[in-house]
PDB file of C-alpha atoms in Angstrom:
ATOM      1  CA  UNK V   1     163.484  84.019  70.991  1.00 86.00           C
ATOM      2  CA  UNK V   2     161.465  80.490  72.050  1.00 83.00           C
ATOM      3  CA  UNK V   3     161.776  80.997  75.427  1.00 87.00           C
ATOM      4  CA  UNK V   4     160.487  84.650  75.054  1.00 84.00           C
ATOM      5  CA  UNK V   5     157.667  83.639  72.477  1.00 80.00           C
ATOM      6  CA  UNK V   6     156.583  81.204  75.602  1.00 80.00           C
ATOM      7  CA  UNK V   7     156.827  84.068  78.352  1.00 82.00           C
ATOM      8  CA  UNK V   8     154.934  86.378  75.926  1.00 79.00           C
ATOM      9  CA  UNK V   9     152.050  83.514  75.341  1.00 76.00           C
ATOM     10  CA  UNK V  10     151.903  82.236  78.838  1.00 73.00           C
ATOM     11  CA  UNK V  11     151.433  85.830  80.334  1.00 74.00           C
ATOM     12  CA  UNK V  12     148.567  86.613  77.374  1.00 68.00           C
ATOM     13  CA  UNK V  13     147.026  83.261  78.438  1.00 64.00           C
ATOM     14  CA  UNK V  14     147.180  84.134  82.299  1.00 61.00           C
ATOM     15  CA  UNK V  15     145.716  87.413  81.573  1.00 59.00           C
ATOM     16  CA  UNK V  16     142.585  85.885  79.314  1.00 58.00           C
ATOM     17  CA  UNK V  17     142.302  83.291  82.892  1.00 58.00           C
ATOM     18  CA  UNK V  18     142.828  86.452  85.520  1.00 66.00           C
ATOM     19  CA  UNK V  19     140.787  88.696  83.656  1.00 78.00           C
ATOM     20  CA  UNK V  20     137.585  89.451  85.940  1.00 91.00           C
ATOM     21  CA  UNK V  21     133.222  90.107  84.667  1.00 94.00           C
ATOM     22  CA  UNK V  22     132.790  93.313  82.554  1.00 95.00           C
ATOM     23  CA  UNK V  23     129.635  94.813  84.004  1.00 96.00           C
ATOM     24  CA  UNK V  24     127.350  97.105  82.791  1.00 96.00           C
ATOM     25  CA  UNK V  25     125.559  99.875  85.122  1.00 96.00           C
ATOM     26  CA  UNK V  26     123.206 102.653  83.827  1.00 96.00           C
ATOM     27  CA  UNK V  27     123.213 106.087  86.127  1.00 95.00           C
ATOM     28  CA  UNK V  28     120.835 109.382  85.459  1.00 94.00           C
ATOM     29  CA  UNK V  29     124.754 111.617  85.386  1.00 92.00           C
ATOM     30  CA  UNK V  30     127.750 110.414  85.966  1.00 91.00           C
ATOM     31  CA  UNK V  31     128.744 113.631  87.606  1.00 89.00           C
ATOM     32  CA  UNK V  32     132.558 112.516  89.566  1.00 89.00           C
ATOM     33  CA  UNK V  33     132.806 109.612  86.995  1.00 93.00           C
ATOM     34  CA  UNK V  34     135.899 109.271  85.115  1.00 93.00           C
ATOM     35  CA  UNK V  35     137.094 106.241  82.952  1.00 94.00           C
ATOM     36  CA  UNK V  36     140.216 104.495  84.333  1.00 93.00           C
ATOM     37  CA  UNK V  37     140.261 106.771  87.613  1.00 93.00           C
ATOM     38  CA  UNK V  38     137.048 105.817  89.479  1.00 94.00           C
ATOM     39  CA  UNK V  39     137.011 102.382  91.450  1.00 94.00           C
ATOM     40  CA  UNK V  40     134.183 100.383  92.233  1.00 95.00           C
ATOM     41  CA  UNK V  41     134.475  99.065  95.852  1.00 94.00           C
ATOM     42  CA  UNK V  42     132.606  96.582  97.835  1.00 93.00           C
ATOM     43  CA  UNK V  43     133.290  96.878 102.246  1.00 89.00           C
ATOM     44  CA  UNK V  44     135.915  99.248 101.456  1.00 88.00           C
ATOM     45  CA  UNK V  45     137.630  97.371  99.359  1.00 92.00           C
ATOM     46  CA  UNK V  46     138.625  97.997  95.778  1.00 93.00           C
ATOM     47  CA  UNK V  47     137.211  95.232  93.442  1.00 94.00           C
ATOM     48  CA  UNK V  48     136.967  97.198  90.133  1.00 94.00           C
ATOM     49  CA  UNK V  49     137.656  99.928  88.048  1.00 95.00           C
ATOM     50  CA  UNK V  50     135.363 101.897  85.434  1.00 96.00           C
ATOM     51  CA  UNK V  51     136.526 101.401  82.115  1.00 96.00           C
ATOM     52  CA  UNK V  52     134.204 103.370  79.597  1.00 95.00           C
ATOM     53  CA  UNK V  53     131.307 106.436  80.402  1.00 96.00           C
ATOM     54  CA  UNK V  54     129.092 106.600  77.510  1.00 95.00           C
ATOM     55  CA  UNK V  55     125.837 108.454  76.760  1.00 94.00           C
ATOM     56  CA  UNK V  56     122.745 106.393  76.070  1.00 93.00           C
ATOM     57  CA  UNK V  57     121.058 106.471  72.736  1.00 93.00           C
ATOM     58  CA  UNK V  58     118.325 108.787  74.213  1.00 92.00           C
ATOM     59  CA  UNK V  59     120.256 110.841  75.992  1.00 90.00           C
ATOM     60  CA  UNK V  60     118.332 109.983  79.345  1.00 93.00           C
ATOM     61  CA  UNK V  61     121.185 108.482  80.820  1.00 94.00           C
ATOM     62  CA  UNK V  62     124.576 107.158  81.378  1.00 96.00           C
ATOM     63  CA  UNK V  63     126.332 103.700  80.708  1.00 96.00           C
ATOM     64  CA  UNK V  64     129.056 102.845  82.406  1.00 96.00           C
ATOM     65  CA  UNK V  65     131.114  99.663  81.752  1.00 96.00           C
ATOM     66  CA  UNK V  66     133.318  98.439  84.941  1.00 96.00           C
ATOM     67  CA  UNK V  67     135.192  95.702  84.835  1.00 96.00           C
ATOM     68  CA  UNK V  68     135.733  93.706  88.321  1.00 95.00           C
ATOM     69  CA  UNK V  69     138.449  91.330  89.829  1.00 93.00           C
ATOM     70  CA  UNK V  70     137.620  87.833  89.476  1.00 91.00           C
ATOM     71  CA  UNK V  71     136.564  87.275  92.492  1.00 91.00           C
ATOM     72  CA  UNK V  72     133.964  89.172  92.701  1.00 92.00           C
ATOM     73  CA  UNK V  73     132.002  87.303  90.001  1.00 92.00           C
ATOM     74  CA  UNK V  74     130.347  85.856  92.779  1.00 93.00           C
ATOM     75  CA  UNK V  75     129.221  89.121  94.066  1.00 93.00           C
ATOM     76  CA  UNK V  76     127.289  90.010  90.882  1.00 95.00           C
ATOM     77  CA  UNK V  77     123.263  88.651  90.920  1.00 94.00           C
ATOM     78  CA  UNK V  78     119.711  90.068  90.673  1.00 94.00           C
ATOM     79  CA  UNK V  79     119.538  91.923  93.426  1.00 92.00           C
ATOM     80  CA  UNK V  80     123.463  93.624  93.573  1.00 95.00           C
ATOM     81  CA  UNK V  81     122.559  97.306  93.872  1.00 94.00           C
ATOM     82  CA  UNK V  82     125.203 100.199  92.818  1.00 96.00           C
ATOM     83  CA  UNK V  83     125.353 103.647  93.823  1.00 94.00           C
ATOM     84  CA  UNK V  84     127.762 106.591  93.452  1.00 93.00           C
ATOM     85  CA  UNK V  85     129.628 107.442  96.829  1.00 91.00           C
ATOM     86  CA  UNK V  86     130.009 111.418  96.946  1.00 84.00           C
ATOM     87  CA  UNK V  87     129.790 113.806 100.250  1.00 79.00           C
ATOM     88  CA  UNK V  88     126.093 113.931 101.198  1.00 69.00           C
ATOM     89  CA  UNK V  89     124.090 115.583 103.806  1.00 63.00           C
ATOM     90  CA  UNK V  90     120.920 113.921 105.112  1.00 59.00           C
ATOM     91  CA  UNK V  91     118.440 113.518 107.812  1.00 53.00           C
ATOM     92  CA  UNK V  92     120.840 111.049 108.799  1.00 53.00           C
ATOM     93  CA  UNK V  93     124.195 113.046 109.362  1.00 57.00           C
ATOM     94  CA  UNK V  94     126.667 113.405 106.676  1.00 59.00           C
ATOM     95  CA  UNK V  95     128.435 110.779 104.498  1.00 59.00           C
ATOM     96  CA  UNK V  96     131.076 109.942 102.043  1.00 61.00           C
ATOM     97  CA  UNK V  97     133.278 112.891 103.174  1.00 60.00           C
ATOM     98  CA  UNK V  98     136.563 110.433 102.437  1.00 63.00           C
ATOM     99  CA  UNK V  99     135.568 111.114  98.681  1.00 65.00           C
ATOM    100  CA  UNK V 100     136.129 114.665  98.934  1.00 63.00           C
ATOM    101  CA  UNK V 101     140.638 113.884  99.174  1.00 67.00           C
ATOM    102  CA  UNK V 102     140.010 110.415  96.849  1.00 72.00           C
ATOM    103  CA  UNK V 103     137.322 111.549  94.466  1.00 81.00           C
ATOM    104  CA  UNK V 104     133.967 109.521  94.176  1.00 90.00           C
ATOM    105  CA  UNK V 105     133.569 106.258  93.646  1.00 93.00           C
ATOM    106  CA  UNK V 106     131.126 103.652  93.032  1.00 95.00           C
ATOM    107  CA  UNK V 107     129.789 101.385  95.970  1.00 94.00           C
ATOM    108  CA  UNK V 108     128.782  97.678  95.601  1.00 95.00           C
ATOM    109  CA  UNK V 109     126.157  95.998  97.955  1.00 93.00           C
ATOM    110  CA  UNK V 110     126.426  92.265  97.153  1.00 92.00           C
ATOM    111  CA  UNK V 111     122.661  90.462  96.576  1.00 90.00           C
ATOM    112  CA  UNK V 112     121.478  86.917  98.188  1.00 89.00           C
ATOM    113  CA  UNK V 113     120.244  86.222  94.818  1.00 91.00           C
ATOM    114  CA  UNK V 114     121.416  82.187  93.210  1.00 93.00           C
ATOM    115  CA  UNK V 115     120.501  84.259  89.395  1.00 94.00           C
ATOM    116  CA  UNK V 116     123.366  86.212  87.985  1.00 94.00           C
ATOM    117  CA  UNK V 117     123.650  89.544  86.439  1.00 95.00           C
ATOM    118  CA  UNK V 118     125.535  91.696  84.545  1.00 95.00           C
ATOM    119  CA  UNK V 119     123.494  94.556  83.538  1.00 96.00           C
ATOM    120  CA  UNK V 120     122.122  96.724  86.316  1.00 96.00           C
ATOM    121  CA  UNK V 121     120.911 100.207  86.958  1.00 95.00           C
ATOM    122  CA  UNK V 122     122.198 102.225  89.874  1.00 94.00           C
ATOM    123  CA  UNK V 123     120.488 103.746  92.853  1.00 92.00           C
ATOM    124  CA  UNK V 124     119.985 107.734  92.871  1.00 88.00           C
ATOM    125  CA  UNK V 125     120.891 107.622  96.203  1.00 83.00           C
ATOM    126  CA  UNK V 126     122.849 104.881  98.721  1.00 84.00           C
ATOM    127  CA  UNK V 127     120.932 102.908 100.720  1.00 85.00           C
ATOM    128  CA  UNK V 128     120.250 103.106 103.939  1.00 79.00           C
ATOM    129  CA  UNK V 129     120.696  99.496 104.818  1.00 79.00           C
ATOM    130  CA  UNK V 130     123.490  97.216 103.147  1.00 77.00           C
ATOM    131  CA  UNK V 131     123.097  93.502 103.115  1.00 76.00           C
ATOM    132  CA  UNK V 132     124.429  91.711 106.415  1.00 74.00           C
ATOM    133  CA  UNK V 133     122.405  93.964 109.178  1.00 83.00           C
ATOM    134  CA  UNK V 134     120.359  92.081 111.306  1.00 90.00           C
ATOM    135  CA  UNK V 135     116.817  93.261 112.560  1.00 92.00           C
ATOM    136  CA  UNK V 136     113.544  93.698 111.281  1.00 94.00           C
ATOM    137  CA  UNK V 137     111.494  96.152 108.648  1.00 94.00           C
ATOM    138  CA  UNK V 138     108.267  98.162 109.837  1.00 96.00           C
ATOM    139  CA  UNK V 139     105.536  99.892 107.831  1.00 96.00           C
ATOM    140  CA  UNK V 140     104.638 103.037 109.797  1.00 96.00           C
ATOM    141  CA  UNK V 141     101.312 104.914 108.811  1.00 96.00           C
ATOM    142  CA  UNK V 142     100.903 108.804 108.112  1.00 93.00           C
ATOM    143  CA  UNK V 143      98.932 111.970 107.191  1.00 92.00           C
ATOM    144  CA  UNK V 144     101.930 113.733 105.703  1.00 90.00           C
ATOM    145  CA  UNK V 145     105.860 113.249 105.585  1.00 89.00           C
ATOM    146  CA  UNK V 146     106.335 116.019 107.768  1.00 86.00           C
ATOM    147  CA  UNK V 147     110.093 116.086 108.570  1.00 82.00           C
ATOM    148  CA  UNK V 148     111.229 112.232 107.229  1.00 88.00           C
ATOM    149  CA  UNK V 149     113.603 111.733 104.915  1.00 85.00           C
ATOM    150  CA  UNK V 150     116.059 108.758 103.933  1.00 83.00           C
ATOM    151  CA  UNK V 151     117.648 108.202 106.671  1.00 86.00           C
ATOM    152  CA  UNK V 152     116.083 109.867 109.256  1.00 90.00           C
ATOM    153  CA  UNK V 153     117.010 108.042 112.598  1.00 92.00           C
ATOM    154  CA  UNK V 154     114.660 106.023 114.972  1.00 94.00           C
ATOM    155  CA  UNK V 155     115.114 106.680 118.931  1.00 94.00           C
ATOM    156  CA  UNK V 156     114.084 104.265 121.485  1.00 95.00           C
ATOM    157  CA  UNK V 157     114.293 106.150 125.291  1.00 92.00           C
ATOM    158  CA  UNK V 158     116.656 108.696 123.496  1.00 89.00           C
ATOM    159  CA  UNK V 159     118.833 105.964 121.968  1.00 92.00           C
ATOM    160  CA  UNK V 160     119.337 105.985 117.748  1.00 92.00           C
ATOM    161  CA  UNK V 161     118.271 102.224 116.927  1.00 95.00           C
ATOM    162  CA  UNK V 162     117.519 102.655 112.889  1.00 93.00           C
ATOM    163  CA  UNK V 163     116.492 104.311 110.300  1.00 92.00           C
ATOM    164  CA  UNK V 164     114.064 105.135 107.243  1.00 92.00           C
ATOM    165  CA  UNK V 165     114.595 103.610 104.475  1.00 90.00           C
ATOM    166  CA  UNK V 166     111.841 104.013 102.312  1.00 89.00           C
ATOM    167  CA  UNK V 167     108.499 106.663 101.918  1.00 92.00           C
ATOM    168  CA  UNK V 168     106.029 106.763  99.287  1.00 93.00           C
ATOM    169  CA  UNK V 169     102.259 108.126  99.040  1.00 93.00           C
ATOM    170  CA  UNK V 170      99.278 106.401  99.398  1.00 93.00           C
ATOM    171  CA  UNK V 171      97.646 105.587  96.385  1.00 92.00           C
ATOM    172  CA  UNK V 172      94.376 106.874  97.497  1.00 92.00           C
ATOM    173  CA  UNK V 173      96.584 110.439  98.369  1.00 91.00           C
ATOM    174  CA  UNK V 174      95.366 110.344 101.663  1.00 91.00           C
ATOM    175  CA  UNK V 175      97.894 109.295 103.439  1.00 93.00           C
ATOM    176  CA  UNK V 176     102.083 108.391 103.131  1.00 95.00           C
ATOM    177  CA  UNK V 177     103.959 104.799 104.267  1.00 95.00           C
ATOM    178  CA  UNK V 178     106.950 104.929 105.995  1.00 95.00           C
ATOM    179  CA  UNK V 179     109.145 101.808 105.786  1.00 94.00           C
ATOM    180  CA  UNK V 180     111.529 102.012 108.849  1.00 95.00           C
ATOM    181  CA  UNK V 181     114.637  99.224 109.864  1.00 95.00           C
ATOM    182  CA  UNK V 182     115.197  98.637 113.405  1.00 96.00           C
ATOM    183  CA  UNK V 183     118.833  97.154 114.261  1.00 94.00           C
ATOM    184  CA  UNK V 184     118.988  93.961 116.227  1.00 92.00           C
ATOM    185  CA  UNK V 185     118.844  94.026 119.603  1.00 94.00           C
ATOM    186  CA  UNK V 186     116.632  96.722 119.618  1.00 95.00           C
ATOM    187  CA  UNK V 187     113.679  95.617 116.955  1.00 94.00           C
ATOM    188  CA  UNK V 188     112.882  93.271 120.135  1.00 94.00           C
ATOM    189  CA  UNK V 189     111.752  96.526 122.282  1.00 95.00           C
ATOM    190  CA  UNK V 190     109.424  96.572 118.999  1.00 96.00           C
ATOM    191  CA  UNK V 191     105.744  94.955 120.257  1.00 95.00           C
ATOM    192  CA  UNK V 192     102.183  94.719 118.984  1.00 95.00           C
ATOM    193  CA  UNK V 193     101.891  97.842 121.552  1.00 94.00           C
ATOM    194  CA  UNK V 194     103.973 100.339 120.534  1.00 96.00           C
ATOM    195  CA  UNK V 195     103.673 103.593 119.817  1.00 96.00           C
ATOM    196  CA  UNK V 196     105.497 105.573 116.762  1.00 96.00           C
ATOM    197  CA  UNK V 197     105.491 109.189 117.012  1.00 94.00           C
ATOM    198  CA  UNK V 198     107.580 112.338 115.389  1.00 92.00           C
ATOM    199  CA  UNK V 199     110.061 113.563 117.727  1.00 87.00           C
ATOM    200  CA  UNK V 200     111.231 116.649 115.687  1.00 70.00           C
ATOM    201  CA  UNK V 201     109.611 119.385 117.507  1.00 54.00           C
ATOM    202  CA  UNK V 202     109.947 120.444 121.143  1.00 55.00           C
ATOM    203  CA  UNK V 203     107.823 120.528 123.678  1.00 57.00           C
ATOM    204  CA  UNK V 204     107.486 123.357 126.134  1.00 58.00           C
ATOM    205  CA  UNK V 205     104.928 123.411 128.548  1.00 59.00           C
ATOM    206  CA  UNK V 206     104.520 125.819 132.332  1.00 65.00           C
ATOM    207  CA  UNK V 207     103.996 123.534 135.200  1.00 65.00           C
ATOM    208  CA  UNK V 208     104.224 124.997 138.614  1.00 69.00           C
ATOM    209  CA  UNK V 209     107.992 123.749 138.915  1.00 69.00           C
ATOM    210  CA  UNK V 210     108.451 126.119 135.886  1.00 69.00           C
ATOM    211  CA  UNK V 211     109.381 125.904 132.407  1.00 68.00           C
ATOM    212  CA  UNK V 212     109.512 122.133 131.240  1.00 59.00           C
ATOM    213  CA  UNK V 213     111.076 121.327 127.971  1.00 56.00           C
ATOM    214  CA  UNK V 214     111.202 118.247 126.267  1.00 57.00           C
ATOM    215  CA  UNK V 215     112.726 116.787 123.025  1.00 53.00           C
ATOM    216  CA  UNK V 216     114.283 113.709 121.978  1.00 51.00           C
ATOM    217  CA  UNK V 217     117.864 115.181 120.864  1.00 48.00           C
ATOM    218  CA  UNK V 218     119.246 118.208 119.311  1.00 46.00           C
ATOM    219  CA  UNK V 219     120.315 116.473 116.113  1.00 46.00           C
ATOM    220  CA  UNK V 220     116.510 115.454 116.339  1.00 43.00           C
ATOM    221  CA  UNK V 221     115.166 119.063 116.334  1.00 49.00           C
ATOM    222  CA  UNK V 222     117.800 120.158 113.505  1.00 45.00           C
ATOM    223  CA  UNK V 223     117.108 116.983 111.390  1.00 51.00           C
ATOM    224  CA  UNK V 224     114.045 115.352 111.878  1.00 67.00           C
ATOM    225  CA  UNK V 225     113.705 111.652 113.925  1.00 89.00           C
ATOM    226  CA  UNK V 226     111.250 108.950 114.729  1.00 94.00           C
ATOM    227  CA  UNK V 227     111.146 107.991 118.292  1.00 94.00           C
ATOM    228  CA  UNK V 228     108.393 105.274 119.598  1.00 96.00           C
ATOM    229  CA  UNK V 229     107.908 103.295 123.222  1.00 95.00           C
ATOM    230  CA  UNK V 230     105.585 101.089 124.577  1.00 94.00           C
ATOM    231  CA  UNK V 231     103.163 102.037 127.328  1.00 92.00           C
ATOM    232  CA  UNK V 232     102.829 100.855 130.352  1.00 91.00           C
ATOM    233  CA  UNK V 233      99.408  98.745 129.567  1.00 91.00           C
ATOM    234  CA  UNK V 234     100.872  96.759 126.775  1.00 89.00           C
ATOM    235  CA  UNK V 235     104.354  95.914 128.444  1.00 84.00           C
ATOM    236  CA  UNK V 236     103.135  92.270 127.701  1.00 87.00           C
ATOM    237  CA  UNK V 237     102.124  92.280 124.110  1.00 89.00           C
ATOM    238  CA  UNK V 238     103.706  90.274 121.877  1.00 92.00           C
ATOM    239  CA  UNK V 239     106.953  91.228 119.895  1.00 93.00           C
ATOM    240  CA  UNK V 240     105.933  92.372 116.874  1.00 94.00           C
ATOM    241  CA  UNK V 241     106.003  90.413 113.345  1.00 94.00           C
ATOM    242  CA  UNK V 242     108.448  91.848 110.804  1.00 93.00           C
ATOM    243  CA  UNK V 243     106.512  94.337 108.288  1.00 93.00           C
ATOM    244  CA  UNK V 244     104.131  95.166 111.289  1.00 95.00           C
ATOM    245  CA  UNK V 245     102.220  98.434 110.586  1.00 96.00           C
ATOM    246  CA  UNK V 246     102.081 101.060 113.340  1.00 96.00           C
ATOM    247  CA  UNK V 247      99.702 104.341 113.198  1.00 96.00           C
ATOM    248  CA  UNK V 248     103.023 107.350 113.341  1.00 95.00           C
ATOM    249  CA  UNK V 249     101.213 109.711 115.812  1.00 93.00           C
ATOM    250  CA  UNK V 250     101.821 114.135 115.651  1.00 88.00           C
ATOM    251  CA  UNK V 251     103.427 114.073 119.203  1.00 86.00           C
TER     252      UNK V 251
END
């Protein structure tokens, strides 16, 4: 009976030291959600498990309580977003069709932030860029949205090199921003002299050769794309500054 009282209080003890952060994340629905079942998972890995969906005292919302492996306390600061991971179809192509045999779950991007955090409130949609991915962020310039969408991919001579990840209107309404990400190597083909332009549409024009069409890709005409170059005249311009803002032209 000693040596089992001992067992008994030495595995409670290890448990209290194993046990990992409780965290707290607030969702509009948590449509695919299910206590015990879903898993919250960081680079494909499991590092948690949802423990308790309850409403909010308005109704507005969800609160779900997760509670992760110990280490991943690390992974938990300011600016750790969460998002549920469910088959989606996009501007970008389709995503999180694994979920459809496994069920949802709940993705982790890990922050850069030194402040902790425990309470967050998750993203409506994934993002389009996870920490780790080297390149640099424009700010394109628009009458309308036209086509864009999250996601929506960025072709250089043909070739997908990012993405959107952001639109908004102008606060005078005239006008939308486009936040784009272009993936290293390729945000160096970026200059002070490029040109941004929507490459949705086709072109089709009579020449005496014949019938001349031109478009960027077929995924482009279905879905939407970006596509930009730099002209011959300003080969030499600089490489442009992160957060550089380009005028997105019709065609």
């Amino acid at each position: 009976p000693v040596i089992a009282a001992l067992a008994g209080g030495w595995l409670a003890v290890k448990s209290v030291l194993d046990k990992g952060p409780t965290v707290t994340i607030t969702f509009r629905t948590a449509e695919g959600i299910e206590a015990k079942k879903t898993r919250i998972r960081y680079r494909d890995i499991d590092v948690g498990t949802v423990t308790q969906v309850t409403l909010r005292e308005d109704a507005e919302a969800v609160i779900v309580k997760a509670e992760l492996a110990k280490q991943a306390a690390k992974l938990l600061v300011d600016d750790t977003r969460f998002w549920v991971v469910r088959p989606r179809i996009t501007g970008g192509g389709v995503s999180g069709l694994g979920t459809l045999f496994s069920g949802v779950y709940v993705g982790l991007d890990a922050g850069e932030s030194p402040i902790e955090r425990y309470d967050f409130v998750g993203l409506d949609v994934p993002p389009v860029l996870t920490s780790g991915q080297d390149g640099r962020e424009f700010i394109l310039k628009a009458e309308d949205l036209g086509s864009i969408g999250y996601g929506t991919p960025i072709y250089f001579r043909r070739l997908q090199v990012g993405s959107v990840t952001a639109f908004e209107l102008d606060r005078d309404g005239r006008g939308v921003t486009v936040r784009i990400f272009v993936n290293a190597p390729y945000d160096a083909f970026v200059r002070t002299g490029s040109r941004f332009w929507h490459a949705s549409g086709v072109d089709i024009s009579l020449t005496a050769e014949g019938i001349a069409i031109d478009t960027e890709s077929a995924a482009s005409v279905l879905a939407g794309g970006l596509a930009f170059t730099t002209p011959p005249f300003a080969a030499t311009s600089a490489t442009a500054p992160p957060s550089s803002v380009f005028k997105l032209h019709a065609n």
